[in-house]
Amino acid sequence: VKAQEYNRVPSSDNAQYSECIKYINAEYEGGSLMSPYRGQTKAAAWCTCAWNETPEDFKGNLGKYAETKKGKALMKTCDQYANWGV
């Protein structure tokens, strides 16, 4: 089921977003496949979700955070959002 689309990551957070794209593409296969959202690959959708789902002041690695005990719900939410491995 397609969820409401998340806000785009602002250019001020491009470094964090780019780091997430690299990380998630190394961890998952198929990141360049299209997500349910126009113009977004699965990796882009996943990282957009992760950026939106973390606290506003979060400055760490989004992909690594998703692997922590606290971040497991984020991983599940973003996997579903990007239609990846669900």
PDB file of C-alpha atoms in Angstrom, residues 11-78:
ATOM      1  CA  SER A  11      19.939  20.618   0.068  1.00  0.00           C
ATOM      2  CA  SER A  12      21.326  21.572   3.496  1.00  0.00           C
ATOM      3  CA  ASP A  13      21.212  17.857   4.404  1.00  0.00           C
ATOM      4  CA  ASN A  14      22.609  16.546   1.093  1.00  0.00           C
ATOM      5  CA  ALA A  15      25.792  15.210   2.724  1.00  0.00           C
ATOM      6  CA  GLN A  16      23.810  13.034   5.154  1.00  0.00           C
ATOM      7  CA  TYR A  17      21.459  11.929   2.376  1.00  0.00           C
ATOM      8  CA  SER A  18      24.322  11.089  -0.012  1.00  0.00           C
ATOM      9  CA  GLU A  19      26.042   9.083   2.739  1.00  0.00           C
ATOM     10  CA  CYS A  20      22.796   7.163   3.221  1.00  0.00           C
ATOM     11  CA  ILE A  21      22.494   6.411  -0.517  1.00  0.00           C
ATOM     12  CA  LYS A  22      26.043   4.990  -0.604  1.00  0.00           C
ATOM     13  CA  TYR A  23      25.470   2.959   2.553  1.00  0.00           C
ATOM     14  CA  ILE A  24      22.113   1.479   1.567  1.00  0.00           C
ATOM     15  CA  ASN A  25      23.304   0.606  -1.958  1.00  0.00           C
ATOM     16  CA  ALA A  26      26.197  -1.312  -0.399  1.00  0.00           C
ATOM     17  CA  GLU A  27      23.863  -3.168   1.976  1.00  0.00           C
ATOM     18  CA  TYR A  28      20.913  -3.919  -0.334  1.00  0.00           C
ATOM     19  CA  GLU A  29      20.625  -5.110  -3.917  1.00  0.00           C
ATOM     20  CA  GLY A  30      18.395  -3.296  -6.379  1.00  0.00           C
ATOM     21  CA  GLY A  31      18.802   0.242  -5.101  1.00  0.00           C
ATOM     22  CA  SER A  32      18.695   1.625  -8.622  1.00  0.00           C
ATOM     23  CA  LEU A  33      15.279   0.055  -9.308  1.00  0.00           C
ATOM     24  CA  MET A  34      12.331   2.424  -9.270  1.00  0.00           C
ATOM     25  CA  SER A  35      10.330   2.840  -6.075  1.00  0.00           C
ATOM     26  CA  PRO A  36       6.564   3.462  -6.004  1.00  0.00           C
ATOM     27  CA  TYR A  37       7.337   7.207  -6.017  1.00  0.00           C
ATOM     28  CA  ARG A  38       7.853   9.057  -9.279  1.00  0.00           C
ATOM     29  CA  GLY A  39      11.472   9.880  -9.959  1.00  0.00           C
ATOM     30  CA  GLN A  40      12.838   8.025  -6.937  1.00  0.00           C
ATOM     31  CA  THR A  41      14.890   4.864  -6.938  1.00  0.00           C
ATOM     32  CA  LYS A  42      14.396   2.442  -4.074  1.00  0.00           C
ATOM     33  CA  ALA A  43      17.596   3.755  -2.452  1.00  0.00           C
ATOM     34  CA  ALA A  44      16.406   7.369  -2.779  1.00  0.00           C
ATOM     35  CA  ALA A  45      12.974   6.523  -1.356  1.00  0.00           C
ATOM     36  CA  TRP A  46      14.533   4.565   1.519  1.00  0.00           C
ATOM     37  CA  CYS A  47      16.886   7.405   2.460  1.00  0.00           C
ATOM     38  CA  THR A  48      14.139  10.014   2.117  1.00  0.00           C
ATOM     39  CA  CYS A  49      12.041   7.938   4.510  1.00  0.00           C
ATOM     40  CA  ALA A  50      14.936   7.531   6.937  1.00  0.00           C
ATOM     41  CA  TRP A  51      15.650  11.263   6.887  1.00  0.00           C
ATOM     42  CA  ASN A  52      11.986  12.044   7.609  1.00  0.00           C
ATOM     43  CA  GLU A  53      11.627   9.387  10.324  1.00  0.00           C
ATOM     44  CA  THR A  54      14.670  10.326  12.426  1.00  0.00           C
ATOM     45  CA  PRO A  55      14.567  13.173  14.950  1.00  0.00           C
ATOM     46  CA  GLU A  56      15.098  16.621  13.465  1.00  0.00           C
ATOM     47  CA  ASP A  57      18.446  17.048  15.225  1.00  0.00           C
ATOM     48  CA  PHE A  58      19.817  13.647  14.074  1.00  0.00           C
ATOM     49  CA  LYS A  59      23.156  14.133  12.318  1.00  0.00           C
ATOM     50  CA  GLY A  60      24.524  10.569  12.124  1.00  0.00           C
ATOM     51  CA  ASN A  61      24.548   7.877   9.455  1.00  0.00           C
ATOM     52  CA  LEU A  62      20.935   7.025   8.637  1.00  0.00           C
ATOM     53  CA  GLY A  63      21.708   3.520   7.381  1.00  0.00           C
ATOM     54  CA  LYS A  64      23.820   2.576  10.387  1.00  0.00           C
ATOM     55  CA  TYR A  65      21.172   3.977  12.731  1.00  0.00           C
ATOM     56  CA  ALA A  66      18.569   1.715  11.128  1.00  0.00           C
ATOM     57  CA  GLU A  67      20.657  -1.306  12.113  1.00  0.00           C
ATOM     58  CA  THR A  68      20.646  -0.415  15.815  1.00  0.00           C
ATOM     59  CA  LYS A  69      18.129  -1.835  18.264  1.00  0.00           C
ATOM     60  CA  LYS A  70      16.442   1.580  18.433  1.00  0.00           C
ATOM     61  CA  GLY A  71      16.434   1.931  14.643  1.00  0.00           C
ATOM     62  CA  LYS A  72      14.811  -1.427  13.747  1.00  0.00           C
ATOM     63  CA  ALA A  73      11.345   0.154  13.393  1.00  0.00           C
ATOM     64  CA  LEU A  74      12.873   2.730  11.024  1.00  0.00           C
ATOM     65  CA  MET A  75      14.297  -0.064   8.874  1.00  0.00           C
ATOM     66  CA  LYS A  76      10.907  -1.786   8.642  1.00  0.00           C
ATOM     67  CA  THR A  77       9.071   1.464   7.856  1.00  0.00           C
ATOM     68  CA  CYS A  78      11.538   2.518   5.171  1.00  0.00           C
TER      69      CYS A  78
END
